[in-house]
Coordinates of C-alpha atoms in Angstrom, one line a residue:
M23 CA -3.0 7.7 23.2
S24 CA -4.8 4.3 24.1
L25 CA -3.6 1.2 25.3
H26 CA -5.3 -1.8 23.7
H27 CA -5.2 -5.7 24.3
L28 CA -5.8 -7.7 21.8
P29 CA -5.7 -12.0 22.8
A30 CA -4.9 -14.4 20.3
A31 CA -8.3 -16.8 19.4
P32 CA -9.5 -18.3 16.5
E33 CA -11.3 -14.6 15.9
T34 CA -8.1 -12.6 15.8
V35 CA -5.3 -15.3 14.4
H36 CA -4.9 -16.2 10.7
W37 CA -2.9 -19.5 9.8
G38 CA 0.0 -19.5 6.9
Y39 CA -0.6 -15.8 5.1
F40 CA -1.2 -12.2 4.5
D41 CA -3.9 -11.3 3.0
A42 CA -5.0 -7.6 2.4
S43 CA -8.5 -8.3 2.0
L44 CA -8.7 -9.7 5.6
A45 CA -11.2 -7.5 7.4
P46 CA -9.0 -6.1 10.6
V47 CA -9.9 -7.3 14.4
L48 CA -8.8 -4.3 16.2
T49 CA -8.5 -0.5 14.2
V50 CA -5.9 1.5 16.4
A51 CA -5.2 5.7 16.5
S52 CA -1.3 6.3 15.5
G53 CA 0.6 6.5 18.7
D54 CA -2.0 3.6 20.2
L55 CA -0.2 1.3 22.4
V56 CA -1.7 -3.1 21.4
R57 CA -1.0 -5.3 24.0
I58 CA -1.1 -8.6 22.0
E59 CA -0.7 -12.1 21.7
A60 CA 1.4 -13.7 19.5
L61 CA 1.0 -18.0 19.6
T62 CA 3.8 -20.2 18.1
H63 CA 3.1 -22.3 15.9
H64 CA 5.3 -25.4 16.7
A65 CA 3.3 -25.7 20.2
G66 CA 2.2 -29.1 18.8
D67 CA 6.2 -30.2 19.1
A68 CA 5.4 -30.7 22.7
P69 CA 1.5 -30.2 23.5
D70 CA 2.0 -30.7 27.4
L71 CA 4.4 -27.7 27.7
L72 CA 3.9 -25.1 25.0
M73 CA 0.4 -25.1 25.6
D74 CA -2.1 -23.9 27.6
A75 CA -6.2 -24.0 27.2
A76 CA -6.4 -21.0 24.8
I77 CA -3.4 -22.1 22.9
E78 CA -5.7 -25.6 22.8
R79 CA -8.9 -23.6 21.1
V80 CA -6.7 -22.1 18.7
F81 CA -5.3 -25.3 17.7
D82 CA -8.7 -26.7 17.7
Q83 CA -10.7 -24.4 16.1
V84 CA -8.6 -22.4 13.1
G85 CA -8.7 -25.0 10.4
D86 CA -8.1 -22.6 7.5
R87 CA -4.3 -23.2 7.8
G88 CA -1.7 -22.2 4.6
P89 CA 0.2 -21.6 2.5
G90 CA 2.4 -21.1 5.0
P91 CA 2.9 -22.5 8.5
H92 CA 2.9 -19.4 10.8
L93 CA -0.1 -18.1 13.2
L94 CA -0.8 -14.7 12.8
T95 CA -2.7 -12.5 15.4
G96 CA -4.2 -9.4 13.6
P97 CA -4.3 -8.1 11.2
I98 CA -4.4 -4.4 13.1
A99 CA -5.7 -1.2 11.0
V100 CA -4.1 2.4 12.1
A101 CA -6.9 4.7 11.1
G102 CA -5.8 7.0 8.9
A103 CA -2.8 4.7 7.4
R104 CA -2.2 4.7 3.4
P105 CA -0.1 3.6 1.2
G106 CA 3.1 6.4 1.2
D107 CA 3.1 6.3 4.9
V108 CA 5.6 4.6 7.2
L109 CA 4.3 2.4 10.1
Q110 CA 6.6 2.9 12.9
V111 CA 6.1 0.1 14.8
D112 CA 8.2 -0.1 18.5
I113 CA 8.5 -3.0 20.6
L114 CA 8.2 -1.9 23.9
A115 CA 8.0 -5.2 25.8
A116 CA 8.4 -9.2 24.0
E117 CA 7.5 -11.4 27.2
P118 CA 7.7 -15.6 27.2
R119 CA 4.2 -16.9 27.9
L120 CA 5.4 -20.0 29.2
A121 CA 8.5 -21.5 30.5
F122 CA 9.2 -23.3 27.3
G123 CA 9.9 -23.6 23.4
S124 CA 11.1 -26.1 21.1
N125 CA 13.9 -25.9 18.2
F126 CA 12.5 -28.2 15.2
A127 CA 15.3 -29.2 12.7
G128 CA 13.4 -29.2 9.4
H129 CA 13.6 -30.8 5.8
W130 CA 14.0 -26.8 5.0
G131 CA 17.2 -26.8 7.2
H132 CA 20.4 -25.9 5.6
L133 CA 22.0 -28.9 6.4
Y134 CA 19.2 -32.0 5.9
E135 CA 21.1 -33.3 3.8
D136 CA 24.0 -34.0 6.3
F137 CA 21.3 -35.7 8.6
G138 CA 18.5 -37.2 6.2
R139 CA 16.1 -36.2 9.6
E140 CA 14.0 -34.2 11.2
R141 CA 14.9 -33.5 14.9
V142 CA 12.5 -31.7 17.4
T143 CA 14.7 -30.1 21.1
I144 CA 12.9 -28.7 23.6
F145 CA 14.2 -25.9 26.0
E146 CA 13.2 -24.8 29.1
L147 CA 13.2 -21.0 29.7
D148 CA 14.2 -18.9 32.5
V149 CA 13.5 -16.2 31.9
E150 CA 14.6 -14.4 35.3
A151 CA 18.2 -15.5 34.3
G152 CA 17.7 -15.1 30.1
L153 CA 18.5 -18.7 29.8
G154 CA 17.3 -21.6 27.9
R155 CA 18.5 -25.2 28.9
A156 CA 17.3 -28.0 26.7
R157 CA 14.9 -30.0 28.2
F158 CA 14.8 -33.1 25.6
A159 CA 14.8 -34.0 22.4
Y160 CA 13.4 -36.9 19.8
D161 CA 13.3 -37.6 15.8
R162 CA 10.0 -36.4 14.5
R163 CA 8.4 -39.4 12.6
T164 CA 4.7 -38.4 13.5
T165 CA 4.3 -38.0 9.6
P166 CA 7.1 -38.4 6.7
L167 CA 7.7 -34.2 6.5
A168 CA 6.8 -31.9 8.9
D169 CA 4.7 -30.4 6.3
A170 CA 1.0 -30.0 7.8
P171 CA 1.0 -26.9 9.9
G172 CA 0.3 -27.6 13.3
T173 CA 0.0 -30.8 13.7
V174 CA 0.1 -32.3 17.6
V175 CA 2.9 -35.1 18.3
A176 CA 1.5 -36.7 21.5
P177 CA 4.4 -37.1 24.1
G178 CA 4.2 -40.6 24.7
S179 CA 4.6 -41.4 20.9
V180 CA 8.2 -40.3 20.7
E181 CA 10.8 -41.3 22.7
R182 CA 12.1 -38.2 24.6
E183 CA 15.9 -38.1 24.9
A184 CA 18.5 -35.9 26.9
A185 CA 20.2 -33.5 24.7
L186 CA 22.7 -30.3 25.3
E187 CA 23.6 -31.5 28.4
G188 CA 25.5 -28.4 30.1
V189 CA 24.6 -26.2 27.5
T190 CA 22.6 -22.9 28.0
V191 CA 21.6 -20.7 25.1
P192 CA 20.9 -16.6 26.1
L193 CA 17.1 -15.5 25.4
R194 CA 16.5 -12.6 22.6
P195 CA 12.7 -12.5 23.0
H196 CA 11.2 -11.2 19.1
F197 CA 9.1 -11.2 16.6
G198 CA 10.1 -13.9 13.5
T199 CA 7.3 -12.8 11.3
M200 CA 5.8 -8.6 11.5
G201 CA 4.5 -7.0 8.8
V202 CA 2.0 -4.9 7.2
A203 CA -0.4 -6.4 4.2
P204 CA 0.9 -6.6 0.3
A205 CA 0.0 -4.7 -1.8
L206 CA -1.0 -7.5 -4.7
P207 CA -4.0 -9.3 -4.0
G208 CA -4.7 -12.6 -2.4
R209 CA -3.3 -14.6 -0.5
H210 CA 1.0 -14.3 0.3
S211 CA 2.9 -17.4 2.2
S212 CA 3.9 -16.1 5.3
V213 CA 7.4 -17.8 4.9
P214 CA 9.1 -15.4 2.2
P215 CA 9.9 -12.0 3.3
G216 CA 9.7 -9.6 1.4
D217 CA 8.8 -5.5 1.1
H218 CA 6.2 -6.0 3.3
G219 CA 8.2 -7.4 6.1
G220 CA 6.9 -11.0 7.1
N221 CA 9.1 -13.6 7.9
I222 CA 12.6 -11.5 8.7
D223 CA 13.7 -14.0 11.6
N224 CA 16.0 -10.9 12.7
W225 CA 16.4 -11.6 16.5
R226 CA 16.9 -7.8 17.2
I227 CA 13.0 -7.3 16.4
G228 CA 12.8 -7.8 19.9
A229 CA 12.1 -5.5 23.1
G230 CA 13.9 -1.8 22.5
G231 CA 13.6 -2.3 18.7
R232 CA 12.0 0.0 16.2
M233 CA 10.5 -1.1 12.9
L234 CA 9.9 0.9 9.9
Y235 CA 7.6 -1.0 7.2
P236 CA 6.1 1.0 4.1
V237 CA 1.9 0.9 4.1
Q238 CA 1.2 -0.5 1.2
V239 CA -3.0 -0.6 1.9
P240 CA -5.4 1.1 3.2
G241 CA -5.5 0.8 7.1
A242 CA -1.4 -0.7 6.9
L243 CA -3.2 -3.7 8.3
L244 CA -0.3 -5.1 10.6
S245 CA 0.0 -9.0 11.4
V246 CA 2.7 -10.1 14.2
G247 CA 3.3 -14.1 14.9
D248 CA 6.1 -16.8 14.5
P249 CA 7.6 -15.6 18.1
H250 CA 11.0 -16.8 19.3
V251 CA 13.0 -16.5 22.4
S252 CA 16.3 -17.2 20.9
Q253 CA 18.2 -17.3 17.3
G254 CA 21.4 -17.1 15.7
D255 CA 21.7 -15.4 12.6
G256 CA 21.8 -17.7 10.0
E257 CA 19.0 -20.0 11.2
I258 CA 20.6 -23.0 9.6
S259 CA 18.3 -25.4 11.4
G260 CA 15.4 -23.9 9.9
T261 CA 13.5 -22.6 13.2
A262 CA 14.7 -20.5 15.9
L263 CA 13.6 -21.4 19.4
E264 CA 10.3 -20.9 19.5
A265 CA 7.6 -20.3 22.0
S266 CA 5.0 -18.2 22.3
L267 CA 5.1 -14.5 23.5
N268 CA 2.9 -11.5 25.2
G269 CA 4.2 -8.5 23.6
T270 CA 3.5 -5.1 23.6
L271 CA 3.9 -2.6 20.7
R272 CA 3.2 1.4 19.9
L273 CA 2.2 2.4 16.5
T274 CA 2.5 5.5 15.2
L275 CA 1.8 6.8 11.2
R276 CA 5.0 8.6 10.1
R277 CA 5.1 11.0 6.7
D278 CA 8.1 12.9 7.6
L279 CA 10.3 9.8 6.7
D280 CA 11.1 8.2 3.3
V281 CA 11.4 4.5 4.1
R282 CA 10.8 2.2 1.5
V283 CA 11.9 -1.1 2.8
P284 CA 11.6 -2.6 6.0
V285 CA 13.8 -1.0 8.2
L286 CA 15.1 -1.5 12.1
E287 CA 16.4 0.8 14.3
T288 CA 17.8 0.0 17.5
A289 CA 19.0 2.5 20.3
G290 CA 22.7 2.2 18.4
E291 CA 22.4 0.7 15.0
V292 CA 19.9 1.0 11.7
L293 CA 19.9 -2.0 9.9
V294 CA 18.7 -2.5 6.4
H295 CA 16.8 -5.7 5.0
G296 CA 17.8 -7.4 1.8
F297 CA 16.2 -10.4 -0.2
G298 CA 17.2 -12.5 -2.6
D299 CA 16.7 -16.3 -3.6
D300 CA 20.4 -16.9 -2.7
L301 CA 22.9 -15.2 -0.5
D302 CA 24.5 -13.2 -3.5
E303 CA 21.2 -12.0 -4.7
A304 CA 20.2 -11.2 -1.1
M305 CA 23.7 -9.3 -0.5
R306 CA 23.2 -7.1 -3.5
A307 CA 19.9 -6.1 -2.5
A308 CA 20.9 -5.4 1.2
A309 CA 23.9 -3.5 -0.2
R310 CA 22.0 -1.6 -2.7
R311 CA 19.6 -0.6 0.0
T312 CA 21.7 0.9 2.4
L313 CA 23.9 2.5 0.3
D314 CA 20.0 4.8 -0.7
L315 CA 19.3 4.7 2.8
L316 CA 23.0 6.3 3.3
S317 CA 22.2 9.0 0.7
R318 CA 18.6 9.5 1.8
R319 CA 18.9 9.8 5.3
Y320 CA 22.0 11.4 6.0
G321 CA 22.5 13.1 2.9
L322 CA 26.0 11.1 1.3
S323 CA 27.1 11.2 -2.3
R324 CA 26.6 7.9 -3.6
D325 CA 30.1 7.4 -4.6
D326 CA 30.8 8.6 -0.9
A327 CA 28.0 5.9 0.7
Y328 CA 29.9 2.9 -1.6
A329 CA 32.9 4.0 0.5
F330 CA 31.4 4.2 4.0
A331 CA 29.5 1.2 3.6
S332 CA 33.2 -1.1 3.0
V333 CA 34.8 0.4 6.0
A334 CA 31.9 0.6 8.5
V335 CA 28.9 -1.1 7.9
D336 CA 29.0 -4.9 8.6
F337 CA 26.6 -7.0 6.2
T338 CA 25.2 -10.2 7.9
V339 CA 23.3 -13.6 7.2
T340 CA 19.8 -12.5 8.6
Q341 CA 18.5 -16.3 7.3
V342 CA 19.1 -19.3 5.0
V343 CA 16.1 -21.0 5.7
D344 CA 12.9 -18.8 4.2
G345 CA 13.0 -19.4 0.6
R346 CA 14.0 -15.8 -0.1
Q347 CA 17.2 -15.6 2.2
G348 CA 18.4 -12.5 3.7
V349 CA 20.9 -10.2 4.5
H350 CA 20.5 -6.9 6.7
G351 CA 23.7 -4.2 6.1
R352 CA 24.2 -2.7 10.1
I353 CA 25.0 0.8 10.4
D354 CA 26.4 2.0 13.5
K355 CA 24.7 5.8 14.4
R356 CA 27.6 7.0 16.5
C357 CA 28.9 7.7 12.7
F358 CA 26.7 10.3 12.5
P359 CA 26.4 12.1 16.0
R360 CA 24.6 15.2 14.3
F361 CA 21.4 13.0 13.7
P362 CA 18.9 12.2 16.0

């Protein structure tokens, strides 16, 4: 087992897309550790607080952006990975790089029609206490709409106002967007999640979590980005609390697992993700995929899986703001005590 360091730099990031034709910036062996830097694409919301010199360099020098907004570090190739394998990503650490983060209420937010404007709220992070507190907020009018990835808002160009006084939020550092390269050729926007993973936006994909991705192309080509330090299920304003993270990942090839969709495991739970153009479609996808996993992994008949899911599986909205909406089904591992 080797430990690799992958900084976020103009040479090691790609902005806004997954693409199987990208050359890997790092190749590792199964079981290796990767210390990786993931940058928030919202660093420009308060560059005096959310940027350091290395982040400024990425924003200045990476001009090829889109169609999505997310800064992704990678791709990382895993030697010997081939379609049909499963890439297991154990998240061993996810630590804020700087002591600030941004929430952006964007025009893609679930209730934008109720507000009619885009607003930024900047939080200061107390990592030791595991809490965030709003530092200030402002209405974002730098461009008519926030549709240019990586726009930098000069600190003196907006009126910073007090916000959320006397309120704290729990920190839940995690990676909003992480996944392997899709099999279909060409650029794929980083916005919609899919069976390759991508922008799943489940706040449980943090330290102690294990993601399982079905490998779609040789090498797997894992990319990591959209780092968050907090999020609620739903992510209704358009973003989470966006902040750059340093992570430690262990990448392992698995050929003993029959996993066909992105699955998250924690110490006590298995979570199956479904996506759709609306919540009804996402719910049906999550339910069918959960029944499929219950049958293949735990040996339940389809009838038994259906009954079990109704009495013991929690189906929750993951997010409603990423084009394809998400629902996850949560299985408590205590229900299957004879399985490791």
